Amino acid sequence: MNSFSSAWAELAEVVAETPPEPVIQELGYQSWTTDNLCVESFHEETRYFTSRWDALCPYVDVNPDMLRAARKPFIVYALPPEGPYGVPINDKYGLVDVATPGFWDDPRRERKFRELDKQFRDFTVTEMVIPGREVTAQYIFEIGEVHFAAYDIHDREIEGFVDYVRNLDVVVIKVTAPNGDVVLHDVSMVLPQRNQVYGSFCQWNPAYRNRSPGIYACLLAARWTAKNNYRYYNLGPVGDYGYKSLFVTDFEPIYGLALTDANHPLALDETSPLHTDFKRSEWNQIYRNPLARSTT
């Protein structure tokens, strides 16, 4: 029979060996722990880290605790433009001001929109608004699996999207062909405080490429935005997506920050994101205006 003292010592040993539950941090729409904050990214074969909200979410908040906890090199894109962190990178958000009559009356757009409506005349468009708390990673994966594979979007980034939208509404637009084929799923989040709808991703069926389903998805999302009395539809970063130019009425700077050792292989590779998206002098610059920060 074990003595009380030996049993207590054994229990204490087990407790000591059990790692504590990660502490959940809350910031803006985001929650994170040290275990789920970072996502592995690669430039060629060089590993670096981004946040779990990187691929599918806009306006990512950071704070000193998060930046200290992050694995390095750590790159954050899409910091809030009104915030104190980060520097402008070499890309912009494309905004569609759906509230201005000039957007819908522009002859070039009007002609293209008529063509798209004709192309999809016999197709079925379904719009759903889902409370973010009801959205699951499994559902998002099911409607975006091909897109995520094509763009190397990590499971953790899907989980990051689900985390971000917990207290927001998610808009899912589905287009179905007369034969039952799913032509596209377009997924956006509603950001009431910014009076905008943000386009997170669109997966479309390549069998319908000649009908321009990606452009049609943008049109449907812009119409939903106008119909529901929001001012802007945010197309996301537009630098690599020329087709979005048809819609853009305004540009918004995208801010980012990069934390790295100057001798890390990523820093030494001039084709890496550290060089293509940032100036060398901006590496490890946390605050947008360091001088102003140091005098407050």
CSV table of N, CA and C in Angstrom, one decimal, residues 32-90:
chain,number,residue,atom,x,y,z
A,32,TRP,N,-5.7,34.0,-30.3
A,32,TRP,CA,-4.5,33.2,-30.7
A,32,TRP,C,-3.8,32.6,-29.4
A,33,THR,N,-3.1,31.6,-29.6
A,33,THR,CA,-2.2,31.1,-28.6
A,33,THR,C,-0.8,31.0,-29.2
A,34,THR,N,0.2,30.8,-28.4
A,34,THR,CA,1.6,30.7,-28.9
A,34,THR,C,1.7,29.4,-29.8
A,35,ASP,N,0.8,28.5,-29.7
A,35,ASP,CA,0.8,27.3,-30.5
A,35,ASP,C,0.2,27.4,-31.9
A,36,ASN,N,-0.8,28.3,-32.0
A,36,ASN,CA,-1.5,28.4,-33.3
A,36,ASN,C,-1.3,29.7,-34.0
A,37,LEU,N,-0.5,30.6,-33.4
A,37,LEU,CA,-0.4,32.0,-34.0
A,37,LEU,C,0.3,31.9,-35.4
A,38,CYS,N,1.3,31.1,-35.5
A,38,CYS,CA,2.2,31.2,-36.7
A,38,CYS,C,1.9,30.1,-37.7
A,39,VAL,N,2.0,30.4,-39.0
A,39,VAL,CA,1.9,29.4,-40.1
A,39,VAL,C,3.2,29.4,-40.9
A,40,GLU,N,3.7,28.2,-41.1
A,40,GLU,CA,4.9,28.0,-41.9
A,40,GLU,C,4.6,28.5,-43.4
A,41,SER,N,5.5,29.3,-43.9
A,41,SER,CA,5.5,29.7,-45.3
A,41,SER,C,6.9,29.4,-45.9
A,42,PHE,N,7.0,29.3,-47.2
A,42,PHE,CA,8.3,29.0,-47.8
A,42,PHE,C,8.5,29.9,-49.0
A,43,HIS,N,9.7,30.4,-49.1
A,43,HIS,CA,10.2,31.0,-50.3
A,43,HIS,C,11.2,30.1,-50.9
A,44,GLU,N,10.9,29.5,-52.0
A,44,GLU,CA,11.7,28.4,-52.5
A,44,GLU,C,11.8,27.3,-51.4
A,45,GLU,N,13.0,27.1,-50.8
A,45,GLU,CA,13.1,26.1,-49.7
A,45,GLU,C,13.3,26.8,-48.3
A,46,THR,N,13.3,28.1,-48.3
A,46,THR,CA,13.6,28.9,-47.1
A,46,THR,C,12.3,29.1,-46.3
A,47,ARG,N,12.3,28.7,-45.1
A,47,ARG,CA,11.1,28.8,-44.2
A,47,ARG,C,11.0,30.1,-43.5
A,48,TYR,N,9.8,30.7,-43.5
A,48,TYR,CA,9.6,31.8,-42.6
A,48,TYR,C,8.2,31.7,-42.1
A,49,PHE,N,7.6,32.7,-41.4
A,49,PHE,CA,6.3,32.5,-40.7
A,49,PHE,C,5.4,33.7,-41.0
A,50,THR,N,4.2,33.4,-41.2
A,50,THR,CA,3.1,34.4,-41.3
A,50,THR,C,2.1,34.1,-40.2
A,51,SER,N,1.1,35.0,-40.1
A,51,SER,CA,0.1,34.7,-39.0
A,51,SER,C,-1.0,33.8,-39.6
A,52,ARG,N,-1.9,33.3,-38.8
A,52,ARG,CA,-2.9,32.4,-39.2
A,52,ARG,C,-4.1,33.1,-39.9
A,53,TRP,N,-4.0,34.5,-39.9
A,53,TRP,CA,-5.1,35.2,-40.6
A,53,TRP,C,-4.6,35.8,-41.9
A,54,ASP,N,-3.4,35.4,-42.3
A,54,ASP,CA,-2.7,36.0,-43.4
A,54,ASP,C,-3.4,35.8,-44.8
A,55,ALA,N,-3.9,34.7,-45.1
A,55,ALA,CA,-4.4,34.4,-46.4
A,55,ALA,C,-5.8,34.9,-46.7
A,56,LEU,N,-6.7,34.9,-45.7
A,56,LEU,CA,-8.1,35.1,-45.9
A,56,LEU,C,-8.7,36.3,-45.2
A,57,CYS,N,-7.9,37.0,-44.4
A,57,CYS,CA,-8.5,38.1,-43.5
A,57,CYS,C,-7.8,39.4,-43.8
A,58,PRO,N,-8.5,40.5,-43.7
A,58,PRO,CA,-8.0,41.8,-43.8
A,58,PRO,C,-7.7,42.4,-42.4
A,59,TYR,N,-7.0,43.6,-42.4
A,59,TYR,CA,-6.9,44.4,-41.2
A,59,TYR,C,-6.5,43.6,-40.0
A,60,VAL,N,-5.4,42.9,-40.1
A,60,VAL,CA,-4.9,42.1,-39.0
A,60,VAL,C,-4.2,42.9,-37.9
A,61,ASP,N,-4.8,42.8,-36.7
A,61,ASP,CA,-4.2,43.5,-35.5
A,61,ASP,C,-3.0,42.8,-35.0
A,62,VAL,N,-2.1,43.6,-34.5
A,62,VAL,CA,-0.9,43.0,-33.7
A,62,VAL,C,-0.7,43.8,-32.5
A,63,ASN,N,0.1,43.3,-31.6
A,63,ASN,CA,0.5,44.0,-30.4
A,63,ASN,C,1.9,43.5,-30.0
A,64,PRO,N,2.6,44.2,-29.1
A,64,PRO,CA,3.9,43.7,-28.7
A,64,PRO,C,4.0,42.3,-28.2
A,65,ASP,N,2.9,41.8,-27.5
A,65,ASP,CA,3.0,40.5,-27.0
A,65,ASP,C,2.9,39.5,-28.1
A,66,MET,N,2.1,39.7,-29.2
A,66,MET,CA,2.1,38.9,-30.3
A,66,MET,C,3.4,38.8,-31.1
A,67,LEU,N,4.0,40.0,-31.3
A,67,LEU,CA,5.2,40.1,-32.0
A,67,LEU,C,6.3,39.4,-31.3
A,68,ARG,N,6.3,39.5,-30.0
A,68,ARG,CA,7.4,38.8,-29.2
A,68,ARG,C,7.2,37.3,-29.3
A,69,ALA,N,5.9,36.8,-29.3
A,69,ALA,CA,5.6,35.4,-29.3
A,69,ALA,C,5.9,34.7,-30.6
A,70,ALA,N,5.8,35.5,-31.7
A,70,ALA,CA,5.9,34.9,-33.1
A,70,ALA,C,7.3,34.3,-33.3
A,71,ARG,N,7.3,33.3,-34.1
A,71,ARG,CA,8.5,32.7,-34.6
A,71,ARG,C,9.0,33.6,-35.7
A,72,LYS,N,10.3,33.6,-35.9
A,72,LYS,CA,11.0,34.5,-36.8
A,72,LYS,C,11.7,33.7,-37.9
A,73,PRO,N,11.9,34.3,-39.1
A,73,PRO,CA,11.3,35.6,-39.6
A,73,PRO,C,9.8,35.5,-39.6
A,74,PHE,N,9.2,36.7,-39.3
A,74,PHE,CA,7.8,36.8,-39.2
A,74,PHE,C,7.3,38.0,-40.0
A,75,ILE,N,6.4,37.7,-41.0
A,75,ILE,CA,5.9,38.8,-41.8
A,75,ILE,C,4.4,38.9,-41.6
A,76,VAL,N,3.9,40.1,-41.4
A,76,VAL,CA,2.5,40.4,-41.2
A,76,VAL,C,2.1,41.3,-42.3
A,77,TYR,N,1.1,40.9,-43.1
A,77,TYR,CA,0.5,41.8,-44.1
A,77,TYR,C,-0.9,42.3,-43.6
A,78,ALA,N,-1.3,43.4,-44.2
A,78,ALA,CA,-2.7,43.8,-44.0
A,78,ALA,C,-3.0,44.4,-42.6
A,79,LEU,N,-2.1,45.1,-42.1
A,79,LEU,CA,-2.3,45.8,-40.8
A,79,LEU,C,-3.3,46.9,-41.0
A,80,PRO,N,-4.1,47.3,-40.0
A,80,PRO,CA,-5.1,48.3,-40.2
A,80,PRO,C,-4.4,49.7,-40.6
A,81,PRO,N,-5.0,50.3,-41.6
A,81,PRO,CA,-4.3,51.6,-42.0
A,81,PRO,C,-4.4,52.7,-41.0
A,82,GLU,N,-5.3,52.6,-40.1
A,82,GLU,CA,-5.4,53.7,-39.1
A,82,GLU,C,-4.6,53.4,-37.8
A,83,GLY,N,-3.9,52.2,-37.8
A,83,GLY,CA,-3.2,51.8,-36.6
A,83,GLY,C,-1.8,52.3,-36.6
A,84,PRO,N,-1.0,52.0,-35.5
A,84,PRO,CA,0.3,52.6,-35.3
A,84,PRO,C,1.4,51.7,-35.9
A,85,TYR,N,1.0,50.5,-36.4
A,85,TYR,CA,2.1,49.5,-36.7
A,85,TYR,C,2.3,49.4,-38.3
A,86,GLY,N,3.5,49.1,-38.6
A,86,GLY,CA,3.8,48.7,-40.0
A,86,GLY,C,4.1,49.8,-41.0
A,87,VAL,N,4.5,49.4,-42.2
A,87,VAL,CA,4.9,50.4,-43.2
A,87,VAL,C,4.1,50.0,-44.5
A,88,PRO,N,3.9,50.9,-45.4
A,88,PRO,CA,3.2,50.6,-46.7
A,88,PRO,C,4.1,49.6,-47.5
A,89,ILE,N,3.4,48.5,-48.0
A,89,ILE,CA,4.1,47.6,-48.9
A,89,ILE,C,3.8,47.8,-50.3
A,90,ASN,N,4.3,47.0,-51.2
A,90,ASN,CA,4.2,47.2,-52.6
A,90,ASN,C,2.9,46.6,-53.2
